[in-house]
Short mmCIF file of C-alpha atoms and ligand atoms in Angstrom, two decimals:
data_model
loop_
_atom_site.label_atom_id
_atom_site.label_comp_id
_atom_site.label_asym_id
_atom_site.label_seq_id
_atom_site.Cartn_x
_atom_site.Cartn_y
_atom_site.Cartn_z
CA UNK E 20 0.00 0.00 0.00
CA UNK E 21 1.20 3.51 -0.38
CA UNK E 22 1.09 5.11 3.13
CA UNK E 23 1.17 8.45 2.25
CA UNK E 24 -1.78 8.99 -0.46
CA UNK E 25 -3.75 6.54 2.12
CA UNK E 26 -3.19 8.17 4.99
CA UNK E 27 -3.80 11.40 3.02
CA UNK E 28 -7.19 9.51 1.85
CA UNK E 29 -7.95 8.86 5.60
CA UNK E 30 -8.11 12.40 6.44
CA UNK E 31 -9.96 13.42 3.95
CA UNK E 32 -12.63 10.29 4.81
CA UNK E 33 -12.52 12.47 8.45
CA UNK E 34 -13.04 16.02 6.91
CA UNK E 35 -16.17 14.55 5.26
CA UNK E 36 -17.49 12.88 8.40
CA UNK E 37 -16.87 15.57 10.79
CA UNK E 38 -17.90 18.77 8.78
CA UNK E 39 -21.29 19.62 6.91
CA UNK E 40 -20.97 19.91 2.95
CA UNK E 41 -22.83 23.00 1.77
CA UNK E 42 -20.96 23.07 -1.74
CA UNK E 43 -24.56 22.55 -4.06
CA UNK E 44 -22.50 20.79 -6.65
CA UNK E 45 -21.16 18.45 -4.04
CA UNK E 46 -22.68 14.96 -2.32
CA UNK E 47 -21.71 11.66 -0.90
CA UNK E 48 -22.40 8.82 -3.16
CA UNK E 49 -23.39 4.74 -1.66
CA UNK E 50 -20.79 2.33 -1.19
CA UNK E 51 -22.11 0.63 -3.68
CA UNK E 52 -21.17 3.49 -6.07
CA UNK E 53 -17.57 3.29 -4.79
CA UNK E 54 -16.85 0.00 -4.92
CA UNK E 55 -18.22 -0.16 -9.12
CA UNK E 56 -15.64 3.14 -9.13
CA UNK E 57 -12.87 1.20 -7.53
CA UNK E 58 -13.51 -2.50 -9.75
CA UNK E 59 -11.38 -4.39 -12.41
CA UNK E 60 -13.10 -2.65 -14.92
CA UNK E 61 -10.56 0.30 -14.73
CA UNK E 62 -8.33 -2.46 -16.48
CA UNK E 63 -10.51 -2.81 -19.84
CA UNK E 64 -9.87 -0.62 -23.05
CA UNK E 65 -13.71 -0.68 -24.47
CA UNK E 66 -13.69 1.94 -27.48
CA UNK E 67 -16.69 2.15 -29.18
CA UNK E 68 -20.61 1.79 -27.88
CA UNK E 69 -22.44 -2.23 -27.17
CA UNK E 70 -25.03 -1.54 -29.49
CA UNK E 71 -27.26 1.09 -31.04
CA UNK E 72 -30.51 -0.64 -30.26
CA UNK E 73 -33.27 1.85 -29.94
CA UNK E 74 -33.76 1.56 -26.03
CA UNK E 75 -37.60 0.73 -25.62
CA UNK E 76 -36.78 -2.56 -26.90
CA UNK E 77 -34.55 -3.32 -24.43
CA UNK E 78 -35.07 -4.70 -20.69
CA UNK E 79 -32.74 -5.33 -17.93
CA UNK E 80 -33.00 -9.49 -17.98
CA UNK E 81 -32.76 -9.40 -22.08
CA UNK E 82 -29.62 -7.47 -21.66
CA UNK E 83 -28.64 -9.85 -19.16
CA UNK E 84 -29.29 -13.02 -21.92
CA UNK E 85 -29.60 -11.38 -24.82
CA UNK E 86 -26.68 -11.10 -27.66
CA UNK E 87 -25.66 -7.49 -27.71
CA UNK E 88 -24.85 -6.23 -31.12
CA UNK E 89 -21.40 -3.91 -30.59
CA UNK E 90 -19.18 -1.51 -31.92
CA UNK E 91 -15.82 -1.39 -29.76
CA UNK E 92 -12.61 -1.73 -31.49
CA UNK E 93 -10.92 -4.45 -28.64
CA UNK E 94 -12.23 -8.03 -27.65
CA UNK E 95 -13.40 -9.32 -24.63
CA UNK E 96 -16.31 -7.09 -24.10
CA UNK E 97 -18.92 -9.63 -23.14
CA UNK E 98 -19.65 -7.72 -19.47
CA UNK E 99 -18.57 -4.28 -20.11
CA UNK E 100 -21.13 -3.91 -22.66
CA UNK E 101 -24.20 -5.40 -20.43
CA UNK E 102 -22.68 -2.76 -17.98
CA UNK E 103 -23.15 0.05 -20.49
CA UNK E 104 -26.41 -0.93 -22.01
CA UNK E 105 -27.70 -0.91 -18.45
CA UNK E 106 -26.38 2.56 -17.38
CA UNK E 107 -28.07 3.65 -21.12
CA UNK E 108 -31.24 1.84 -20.40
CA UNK E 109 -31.21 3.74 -16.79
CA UNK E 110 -30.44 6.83 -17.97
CA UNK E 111 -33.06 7.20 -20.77
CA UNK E 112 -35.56 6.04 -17.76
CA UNK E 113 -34.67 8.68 -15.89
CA UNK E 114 -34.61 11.57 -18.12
CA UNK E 115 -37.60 9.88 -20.46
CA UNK E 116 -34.97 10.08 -22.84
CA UNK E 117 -34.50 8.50 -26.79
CA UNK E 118 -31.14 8.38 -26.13
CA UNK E 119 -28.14 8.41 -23.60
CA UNK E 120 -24.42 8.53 -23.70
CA UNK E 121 -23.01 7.64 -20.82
CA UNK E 122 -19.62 8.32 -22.04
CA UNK E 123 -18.13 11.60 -21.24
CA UNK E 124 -15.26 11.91 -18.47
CA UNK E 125 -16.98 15.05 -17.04
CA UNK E 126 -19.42 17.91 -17.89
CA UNK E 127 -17.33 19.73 -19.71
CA UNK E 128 -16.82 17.05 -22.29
CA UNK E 129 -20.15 16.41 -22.59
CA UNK E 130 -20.64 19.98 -23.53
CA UNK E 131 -17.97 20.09 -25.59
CA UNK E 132 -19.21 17.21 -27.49
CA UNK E 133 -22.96 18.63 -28.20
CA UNK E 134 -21.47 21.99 -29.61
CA UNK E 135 -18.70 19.51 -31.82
CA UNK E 136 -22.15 17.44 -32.97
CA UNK E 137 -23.72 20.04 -34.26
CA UNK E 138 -22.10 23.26 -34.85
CA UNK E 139 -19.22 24.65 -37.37
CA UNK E 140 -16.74 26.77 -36.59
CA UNK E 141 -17.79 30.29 -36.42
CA UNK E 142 -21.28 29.23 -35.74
CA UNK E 143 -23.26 31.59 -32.88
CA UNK E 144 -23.99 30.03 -29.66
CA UNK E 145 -26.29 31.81 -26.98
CA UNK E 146 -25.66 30.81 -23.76
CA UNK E 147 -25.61 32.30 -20.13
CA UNK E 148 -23.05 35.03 -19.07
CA UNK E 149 -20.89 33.35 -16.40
CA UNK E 150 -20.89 36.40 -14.35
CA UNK E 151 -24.72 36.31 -14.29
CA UNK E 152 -24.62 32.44 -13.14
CA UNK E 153 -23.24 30.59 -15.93
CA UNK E 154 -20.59 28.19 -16.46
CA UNK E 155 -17.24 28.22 -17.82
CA UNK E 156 -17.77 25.38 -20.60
CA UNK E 157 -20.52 28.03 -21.67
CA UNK E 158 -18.53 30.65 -23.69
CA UNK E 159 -15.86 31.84 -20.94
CA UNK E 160 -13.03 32.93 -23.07
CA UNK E 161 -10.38 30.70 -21.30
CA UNK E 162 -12.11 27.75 -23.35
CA UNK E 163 -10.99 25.92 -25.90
CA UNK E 164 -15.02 26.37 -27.10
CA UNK E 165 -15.03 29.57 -27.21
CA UNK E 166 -11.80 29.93 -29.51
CA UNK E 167 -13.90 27.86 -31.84
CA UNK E 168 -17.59 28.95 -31.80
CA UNK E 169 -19.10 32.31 -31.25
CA UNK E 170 -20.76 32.33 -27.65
CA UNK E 171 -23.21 34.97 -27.22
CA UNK E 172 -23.64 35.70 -23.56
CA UNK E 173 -27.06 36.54 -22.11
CA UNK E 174 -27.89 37.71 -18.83
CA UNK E 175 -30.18 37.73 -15.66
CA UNK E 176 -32.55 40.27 -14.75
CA UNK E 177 -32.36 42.27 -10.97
CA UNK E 178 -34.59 40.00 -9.25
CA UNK E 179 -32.22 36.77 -10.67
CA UNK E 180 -34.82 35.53 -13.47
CA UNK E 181 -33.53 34.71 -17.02
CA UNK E 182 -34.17 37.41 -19.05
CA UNK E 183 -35.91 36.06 -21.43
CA UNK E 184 -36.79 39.80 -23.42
CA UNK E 185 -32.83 39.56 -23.96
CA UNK E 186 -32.32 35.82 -25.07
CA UNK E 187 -35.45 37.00 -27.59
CA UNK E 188 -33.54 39.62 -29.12
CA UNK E 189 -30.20 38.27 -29.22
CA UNK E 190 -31.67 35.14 -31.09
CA UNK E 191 -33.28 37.48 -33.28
CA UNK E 192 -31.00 39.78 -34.35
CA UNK E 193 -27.89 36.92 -34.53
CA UNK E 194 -28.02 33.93 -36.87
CA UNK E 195 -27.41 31.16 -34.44
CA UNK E 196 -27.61 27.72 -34.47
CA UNK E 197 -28.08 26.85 -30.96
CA UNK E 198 -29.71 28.14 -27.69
CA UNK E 199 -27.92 26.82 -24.37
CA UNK E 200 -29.91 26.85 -21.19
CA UNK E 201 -27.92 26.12 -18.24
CA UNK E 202 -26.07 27.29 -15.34
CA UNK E 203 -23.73 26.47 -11.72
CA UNK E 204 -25.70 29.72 -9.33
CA UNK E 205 -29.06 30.21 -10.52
CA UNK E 206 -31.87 30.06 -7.98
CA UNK E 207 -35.04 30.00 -10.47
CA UNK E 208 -37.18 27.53 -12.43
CA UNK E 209 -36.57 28.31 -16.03
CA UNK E 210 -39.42 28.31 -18.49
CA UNK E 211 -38.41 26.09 -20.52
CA UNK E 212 -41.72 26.58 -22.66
CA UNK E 213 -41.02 30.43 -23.49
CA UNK E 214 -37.16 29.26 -25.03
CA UNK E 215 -38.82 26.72 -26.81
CA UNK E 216 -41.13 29.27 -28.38
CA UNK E 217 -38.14 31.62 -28.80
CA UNK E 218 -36.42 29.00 -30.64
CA UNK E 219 -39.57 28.38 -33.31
CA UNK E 220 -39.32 32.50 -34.23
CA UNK E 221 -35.87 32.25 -34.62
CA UNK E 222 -35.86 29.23 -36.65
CA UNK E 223 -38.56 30.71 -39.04
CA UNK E 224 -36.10 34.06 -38.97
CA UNK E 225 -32.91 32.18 -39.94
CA UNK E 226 -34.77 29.33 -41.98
CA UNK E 227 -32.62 26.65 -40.64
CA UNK E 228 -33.09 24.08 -37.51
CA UNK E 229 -31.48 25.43 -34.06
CA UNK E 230 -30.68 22.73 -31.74
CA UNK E 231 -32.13 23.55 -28.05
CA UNK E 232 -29.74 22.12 -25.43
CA UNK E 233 -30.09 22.42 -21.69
CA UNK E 234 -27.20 22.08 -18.87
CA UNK E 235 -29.01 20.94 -16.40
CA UNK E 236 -25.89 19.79 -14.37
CA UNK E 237 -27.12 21.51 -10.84
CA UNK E 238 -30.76 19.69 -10.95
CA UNK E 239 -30.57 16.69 -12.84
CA UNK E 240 -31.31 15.04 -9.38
CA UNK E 241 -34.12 17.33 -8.96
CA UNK E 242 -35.46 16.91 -12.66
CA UNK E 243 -35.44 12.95 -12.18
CA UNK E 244 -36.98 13.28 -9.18
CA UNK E 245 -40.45 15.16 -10.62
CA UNK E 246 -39.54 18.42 -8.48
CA UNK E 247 -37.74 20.17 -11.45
CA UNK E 248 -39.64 19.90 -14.69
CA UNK E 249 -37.35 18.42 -17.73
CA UNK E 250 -36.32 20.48 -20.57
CA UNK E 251 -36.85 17.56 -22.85
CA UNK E 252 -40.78 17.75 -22.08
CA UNK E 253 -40.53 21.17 -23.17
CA UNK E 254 -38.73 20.64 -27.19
CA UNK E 255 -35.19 20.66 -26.13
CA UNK E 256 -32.98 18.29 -28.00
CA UNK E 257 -30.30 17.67 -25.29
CA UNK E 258 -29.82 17.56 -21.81
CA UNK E 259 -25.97 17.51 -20.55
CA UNK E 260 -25.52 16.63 -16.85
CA UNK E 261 -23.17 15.99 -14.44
CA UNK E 262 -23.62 12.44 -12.72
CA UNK E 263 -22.26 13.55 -9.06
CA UNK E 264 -24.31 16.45 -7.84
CA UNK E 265 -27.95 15.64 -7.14
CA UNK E 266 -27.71 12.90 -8.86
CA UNK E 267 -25.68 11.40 -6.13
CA UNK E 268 -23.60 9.33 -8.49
CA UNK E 269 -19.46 9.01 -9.20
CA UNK E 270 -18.21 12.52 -11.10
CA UNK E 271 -18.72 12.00 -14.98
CA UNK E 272 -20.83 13.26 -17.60
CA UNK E 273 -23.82 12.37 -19.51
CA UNK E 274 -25.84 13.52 -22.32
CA UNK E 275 -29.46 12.72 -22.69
CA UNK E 276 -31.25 13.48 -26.45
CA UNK E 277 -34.22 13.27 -28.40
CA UNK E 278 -34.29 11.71 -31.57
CA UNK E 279 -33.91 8.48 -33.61
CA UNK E 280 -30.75 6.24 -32.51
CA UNK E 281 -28.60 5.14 -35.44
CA UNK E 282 -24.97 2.89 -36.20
CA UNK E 283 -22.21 5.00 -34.55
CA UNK E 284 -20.39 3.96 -37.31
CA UNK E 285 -22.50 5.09 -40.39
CA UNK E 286 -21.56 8.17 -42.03
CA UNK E 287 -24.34 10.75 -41.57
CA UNK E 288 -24.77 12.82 -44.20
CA UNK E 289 -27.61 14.36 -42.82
CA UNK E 290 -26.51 17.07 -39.70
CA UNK E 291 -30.34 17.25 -38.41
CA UNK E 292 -32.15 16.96 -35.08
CA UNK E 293 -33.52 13.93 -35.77
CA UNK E 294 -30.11 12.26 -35.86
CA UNK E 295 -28.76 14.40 -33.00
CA UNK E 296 -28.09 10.70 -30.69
CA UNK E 297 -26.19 9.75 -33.12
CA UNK E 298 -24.49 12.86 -34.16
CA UNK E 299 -23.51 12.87 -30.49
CA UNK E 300 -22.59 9.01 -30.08
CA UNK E 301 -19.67 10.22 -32.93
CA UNK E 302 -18.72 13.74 -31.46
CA UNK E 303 -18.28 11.57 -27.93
CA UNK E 304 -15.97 8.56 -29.72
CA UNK E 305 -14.27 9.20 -31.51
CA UNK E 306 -14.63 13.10 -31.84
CA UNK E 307 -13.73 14.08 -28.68
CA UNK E 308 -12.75 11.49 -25.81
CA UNK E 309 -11.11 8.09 -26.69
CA UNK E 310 -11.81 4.67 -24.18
CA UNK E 311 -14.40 5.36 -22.01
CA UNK E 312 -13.60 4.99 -18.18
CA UNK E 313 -15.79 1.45 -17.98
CA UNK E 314 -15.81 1.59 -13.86
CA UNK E 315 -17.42 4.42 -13.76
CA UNK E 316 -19.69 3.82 -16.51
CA UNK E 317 -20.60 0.88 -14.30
CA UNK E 318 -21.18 3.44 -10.88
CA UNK E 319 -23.34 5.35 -13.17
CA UNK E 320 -25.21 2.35 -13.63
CA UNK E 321 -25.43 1.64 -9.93
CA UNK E 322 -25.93 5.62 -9.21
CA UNK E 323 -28.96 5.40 -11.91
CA UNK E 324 -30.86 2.51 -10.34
CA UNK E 325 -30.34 4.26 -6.86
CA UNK E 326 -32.25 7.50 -8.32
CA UNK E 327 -35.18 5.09 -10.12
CA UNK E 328 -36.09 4.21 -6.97
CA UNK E 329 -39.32 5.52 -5.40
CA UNK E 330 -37.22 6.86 -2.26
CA UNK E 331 -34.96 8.99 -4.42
CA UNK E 332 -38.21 11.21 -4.60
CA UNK E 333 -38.35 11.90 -1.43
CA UNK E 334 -34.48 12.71 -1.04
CA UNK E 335 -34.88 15.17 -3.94
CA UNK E 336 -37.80 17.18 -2.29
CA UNK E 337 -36.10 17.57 1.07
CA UNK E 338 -33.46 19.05 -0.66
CA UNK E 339 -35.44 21.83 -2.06
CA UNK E 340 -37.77 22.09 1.39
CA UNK E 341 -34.49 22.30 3.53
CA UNK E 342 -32.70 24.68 0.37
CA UNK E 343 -35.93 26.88 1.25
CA UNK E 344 -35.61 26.41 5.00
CA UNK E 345 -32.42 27.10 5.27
CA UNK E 346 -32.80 30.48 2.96
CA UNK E 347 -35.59 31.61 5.10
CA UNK E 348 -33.59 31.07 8.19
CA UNK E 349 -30.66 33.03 6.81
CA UNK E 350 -32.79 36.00 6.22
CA UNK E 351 -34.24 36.24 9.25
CA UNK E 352 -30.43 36.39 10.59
CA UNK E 353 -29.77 39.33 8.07
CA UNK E 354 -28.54 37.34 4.99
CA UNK E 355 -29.10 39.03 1.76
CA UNK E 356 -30.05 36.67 -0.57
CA UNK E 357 -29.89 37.03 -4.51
CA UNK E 358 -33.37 36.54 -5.87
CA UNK E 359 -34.47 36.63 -2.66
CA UNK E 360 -34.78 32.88 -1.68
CA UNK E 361 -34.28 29.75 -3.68
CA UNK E 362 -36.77 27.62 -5.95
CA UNK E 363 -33.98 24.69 -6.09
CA UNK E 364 -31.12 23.19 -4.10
CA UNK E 365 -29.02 26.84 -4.22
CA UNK E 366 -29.11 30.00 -2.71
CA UNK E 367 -26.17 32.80 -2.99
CA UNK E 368 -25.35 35.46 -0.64
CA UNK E 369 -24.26 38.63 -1.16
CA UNK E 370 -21.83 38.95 1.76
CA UNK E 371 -20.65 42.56 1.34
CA UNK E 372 -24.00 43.72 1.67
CA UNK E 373 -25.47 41.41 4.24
CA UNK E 374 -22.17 41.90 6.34
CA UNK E 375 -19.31 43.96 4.98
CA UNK E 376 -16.98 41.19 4.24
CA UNK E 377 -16.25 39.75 0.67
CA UNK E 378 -16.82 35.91 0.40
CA UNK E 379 -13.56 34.88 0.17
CA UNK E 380 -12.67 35.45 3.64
CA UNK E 381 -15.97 34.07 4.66
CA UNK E 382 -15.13 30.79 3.20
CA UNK E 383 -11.81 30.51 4.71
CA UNK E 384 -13.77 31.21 8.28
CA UNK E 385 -16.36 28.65 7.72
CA UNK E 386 -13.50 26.50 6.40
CA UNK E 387 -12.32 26.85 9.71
CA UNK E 388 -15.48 25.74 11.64
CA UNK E 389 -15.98 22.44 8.94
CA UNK E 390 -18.55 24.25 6.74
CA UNK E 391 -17.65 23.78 3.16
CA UNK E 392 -19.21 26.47 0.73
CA UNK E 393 -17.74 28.52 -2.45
CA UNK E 394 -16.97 31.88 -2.54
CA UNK E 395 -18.59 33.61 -5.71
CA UNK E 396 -18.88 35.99 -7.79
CA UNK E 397 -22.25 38.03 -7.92
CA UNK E 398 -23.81 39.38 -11.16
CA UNK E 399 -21.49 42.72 -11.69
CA UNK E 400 -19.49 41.51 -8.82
CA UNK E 401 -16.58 44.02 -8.18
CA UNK E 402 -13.74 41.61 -6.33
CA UNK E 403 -13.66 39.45 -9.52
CA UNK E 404 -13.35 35.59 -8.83
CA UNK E 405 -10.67 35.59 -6.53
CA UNK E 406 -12.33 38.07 -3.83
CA UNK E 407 -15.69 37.89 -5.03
CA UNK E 408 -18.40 39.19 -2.84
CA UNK E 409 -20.67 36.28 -2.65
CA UNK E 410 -20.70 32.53 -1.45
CA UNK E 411 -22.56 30.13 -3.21
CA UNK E 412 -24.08 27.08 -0.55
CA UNK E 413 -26.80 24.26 -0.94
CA UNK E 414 -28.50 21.32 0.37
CA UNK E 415 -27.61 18.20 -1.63
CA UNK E 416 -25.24 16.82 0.45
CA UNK E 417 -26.10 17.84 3.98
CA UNK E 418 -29.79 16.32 2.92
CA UNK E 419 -28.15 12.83 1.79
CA UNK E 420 -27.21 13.31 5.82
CA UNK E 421 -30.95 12.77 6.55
CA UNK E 422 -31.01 16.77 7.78
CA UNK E 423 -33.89 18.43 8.03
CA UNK E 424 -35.90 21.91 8.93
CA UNK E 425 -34.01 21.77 12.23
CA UNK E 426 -30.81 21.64 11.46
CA UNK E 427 -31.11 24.12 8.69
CA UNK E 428 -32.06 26.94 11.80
CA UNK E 429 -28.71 25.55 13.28
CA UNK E 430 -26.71 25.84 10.04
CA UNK E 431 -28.22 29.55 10.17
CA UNK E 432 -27.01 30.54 13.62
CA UNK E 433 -23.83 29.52 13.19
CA UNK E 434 -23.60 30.93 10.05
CA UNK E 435 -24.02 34.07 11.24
CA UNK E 436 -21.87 34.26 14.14
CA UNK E 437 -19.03 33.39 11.71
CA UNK E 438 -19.76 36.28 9.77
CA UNK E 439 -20.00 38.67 13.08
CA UNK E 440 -16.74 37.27 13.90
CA UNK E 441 -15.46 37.60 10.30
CA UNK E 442 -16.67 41.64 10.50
CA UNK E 443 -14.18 42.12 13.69
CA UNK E 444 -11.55 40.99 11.71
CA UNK E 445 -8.90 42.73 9.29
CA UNK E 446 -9.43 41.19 6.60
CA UNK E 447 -5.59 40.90 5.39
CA UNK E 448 -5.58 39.49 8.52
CA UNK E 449 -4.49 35.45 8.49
CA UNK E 450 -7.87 34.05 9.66
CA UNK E 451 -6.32 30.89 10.59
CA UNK E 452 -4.76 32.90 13.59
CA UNK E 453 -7.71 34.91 15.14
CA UNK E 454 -10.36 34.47 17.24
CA UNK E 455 -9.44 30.60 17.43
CA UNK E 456 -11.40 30.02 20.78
CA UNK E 457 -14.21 31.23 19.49
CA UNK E 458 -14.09 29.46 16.00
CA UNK E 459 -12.93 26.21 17.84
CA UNK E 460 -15.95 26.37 19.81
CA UNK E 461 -18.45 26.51 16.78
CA UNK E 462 -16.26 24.18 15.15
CA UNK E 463 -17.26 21.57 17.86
CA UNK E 464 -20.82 21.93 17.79
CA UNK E 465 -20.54 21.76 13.87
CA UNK E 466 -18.67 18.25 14.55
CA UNK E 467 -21.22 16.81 16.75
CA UNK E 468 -24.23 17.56 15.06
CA UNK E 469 -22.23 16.13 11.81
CA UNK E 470 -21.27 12.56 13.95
CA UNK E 471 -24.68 12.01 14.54
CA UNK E 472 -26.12 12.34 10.89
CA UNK E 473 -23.39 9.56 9.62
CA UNK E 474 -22.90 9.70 5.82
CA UNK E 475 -24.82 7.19 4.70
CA UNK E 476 -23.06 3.69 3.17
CA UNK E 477 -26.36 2.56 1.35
CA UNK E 478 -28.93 4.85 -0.56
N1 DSN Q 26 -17.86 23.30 -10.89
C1 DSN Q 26 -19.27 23.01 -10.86
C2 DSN Q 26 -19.99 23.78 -9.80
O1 DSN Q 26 -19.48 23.81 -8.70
O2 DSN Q 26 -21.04 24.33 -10.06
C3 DSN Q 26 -19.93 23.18 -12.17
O3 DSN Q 26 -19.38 22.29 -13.05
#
């Protein structure tokens, strides 16, 4: 064994147990999921997909006996490819989805691989400004995507809604070829039915298909779940997630479309939404990524048939009843929240107005106590990223805990006597070294309400 990186593991295992994750992109996935993560399957090369079988003909016990049709470019693929065709099958349950890759190595390749599927270089992309709540695979300039296609950023309005006047005219007055819905701290429900409509002017304007694509990263869990509606319900053509937020699954990607499922190894001459699965099977492998990471194609799998069951419902609507909870709590202890509240699993704070302190030094003092959030930036936000004047927290993780109402009025309280501590102190001041009775002694009751909601090992 290698001491060091396990002992290093060890500690971490600790940090997890005795703090509270507020991070809204973070949870703690089933043992099950980690042990598919840590298998033999890691050893397998597996390029290629099992089969292209349209998925409604498929069941779990014919994959299980069935011959599977495949396209992979190395032998010996007799398991791996029930694995996949299960965590495909599972997927497209889920999301009431025609297709599902289960491919990509993260989010960002599976957003990457939608806007190589269908776009050209050059070709106008609207999608959310990151300061306003985006993400960086979105049209932030430091991406490789955005050196290639032209992102057009949109924004939010003052009370943290889309701004949907905005995404009309931009589609309107700029030739694009696809609208991108999707963000990492945005509070709202979008209307998925108004971009929809958006999209049918614009086609008729530019006389040529736009492809309607949502990131739906932050609430896939919710959106699974019934408490989020699905974009797909509404005409998009492709969902892109994340598989370890809500979802509750190892980290990876996965893209969900609509549309008719063809060979991944028949040339397409045809670049239309009908054939965006497979347009996407090809931009995955071999466009983009090359052997897929089998073991945690396989956690997916496991992940997926956690969130199928009825139980999962449940989770996902105590996250959004202890998100709203916790938000009211906050306020009443002189938080200002952007938008005012929450509708998901998110809320952001603007710290320099609810307190005088910037958010970076506000994570660093929660840090200290074993509350994990993020520092970030707020829409016009003056510190930039690295002193931003925001934090970002949710209730994913602390709700896979079993927490609840109560807990969220605790969370609250000591929330805020962090920040009265944090306004007593200079802020080029090292944190680490101030007030440390006081911060030890919050830091305790933080670890003892944490030991007795044990992460879960089963879902
Ligand atoms: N980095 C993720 C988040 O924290 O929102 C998005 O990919």
């Amino acid at each position: 064994m290698d001491d060091i990186v396990f002992k290093l593991i060890g500690a971490e295992t600790k940090r997890q147990a005795e703090g509270l994750e507020l991070i809204p992109s973070e949870n703690y996935v089933s043992e099950a999921v980690l042990k598919a993560m840590g298998s033999v399957l890691t050893n397998k090369y597996s390029e290629g997909y099992p089969s292209f079988k349209g998925l409604r003909e498929w069941d779990e016990e014919e994959i299980l006996r069935g011959v599977l049709p495949n396209y992979r470019y190395y032998g010996g693929q007799q398991n791996i490819d029930r694995i996949e065709r299960l965590a495909i099958e599972r997927a497209c349950k889920l999301f009431n989805a025609d297709h599902a890759n289960v491919q990509p190595h993260s989010g960002a390749n599976a957003n990457e691989a939608v806007y190589f599927a269908w776009c050209e270089p050059g070709d106008n992309i609207l999608a959310m400004n990151l300061g306003h709540g985006g993400h960086l695979t979105h049209g932030s300039p430091v991406t490789r995507s955005a050196k290639i296609y032209n992102f057009i950023p949109y924004g939010t309005t003052k009370d943290g809604d889309l701004d949907y006047d905005e995404i009309r005219e931009l589609a309107l007055s700029n030739d694009i070829k696809l609208i991108l819905i999707g963000y990492s701290a945005f509070m709202k429900i979008p209307d998925f039915k108004r971009v929809a409509a958006i999209r049918r002017e614009a086609e008729e304007k530019w006389g040529h298909e736009i492809l309607l694509m949502a990131d739906m990263a932050h609430v896939a869990g919710l959106i699974v779940a019934g408490v989020h509606p699905n974009p797909l319900e509404f005409g998009f053509n492709v969902v892109t997630t994340t598989t370890h937020k809500t979802l509750r699954g190892p980290r990876g990607g996965l893209i969900l479309s609509m549309g008719e499922v063809g060979s991944p190894i028949k040339k397409i001459s045809d670049k239309s939404l009908k054939n965006i699965p497979t347009l996407i099977d090809k931009a995955v492998f071999p466009g983009t990524q090359g052997g897929p990471l089998e073991h945690i194609i396989a956690a997916k799998a496991v992940a997926f048939g956690e969130a199928l069951r009825s139980e999962f419902k449940d989770y996902a609507s105590n996250i959004v009843k202890n998100a709203e909870a916790l938000a009211d709590a906050l306020k009443e202890r002189g938080f200002v929240l952007r938008g005012n509240g929450t509708e998901n699993h998110l809320i952001l704070i603007d710290m320099m107005e609810s307190f005088g302190i910037n958010g970076k030094l506000y994570e660093k003092a929660l840090d200290l106590v074993g509350l994990t959030l993020n520092a970030n930036a707020l829409p016009g936000d003056q510190g930039g990223a690295f002193k931003p004047n925001g934090v970002r927290l949710g209730t994913p993780a602390i709700t896979t805990r079993g927490m609840g109402e109560k807990e969220m009025i605790k969370l609250a309280d000591w929330m805020r006597r962090v920040a009265l501590i944090c306004q007593e102190v200079d802020d080029s001041a090292e944190i680490e070294s101030c007030r440390t009775d006081d911060f030890a002694s919050i830091r305790a009751e933080v670890k003892e309400l944490a030991l007795s909601f044990p992460i879960p090992k089963s879902f």
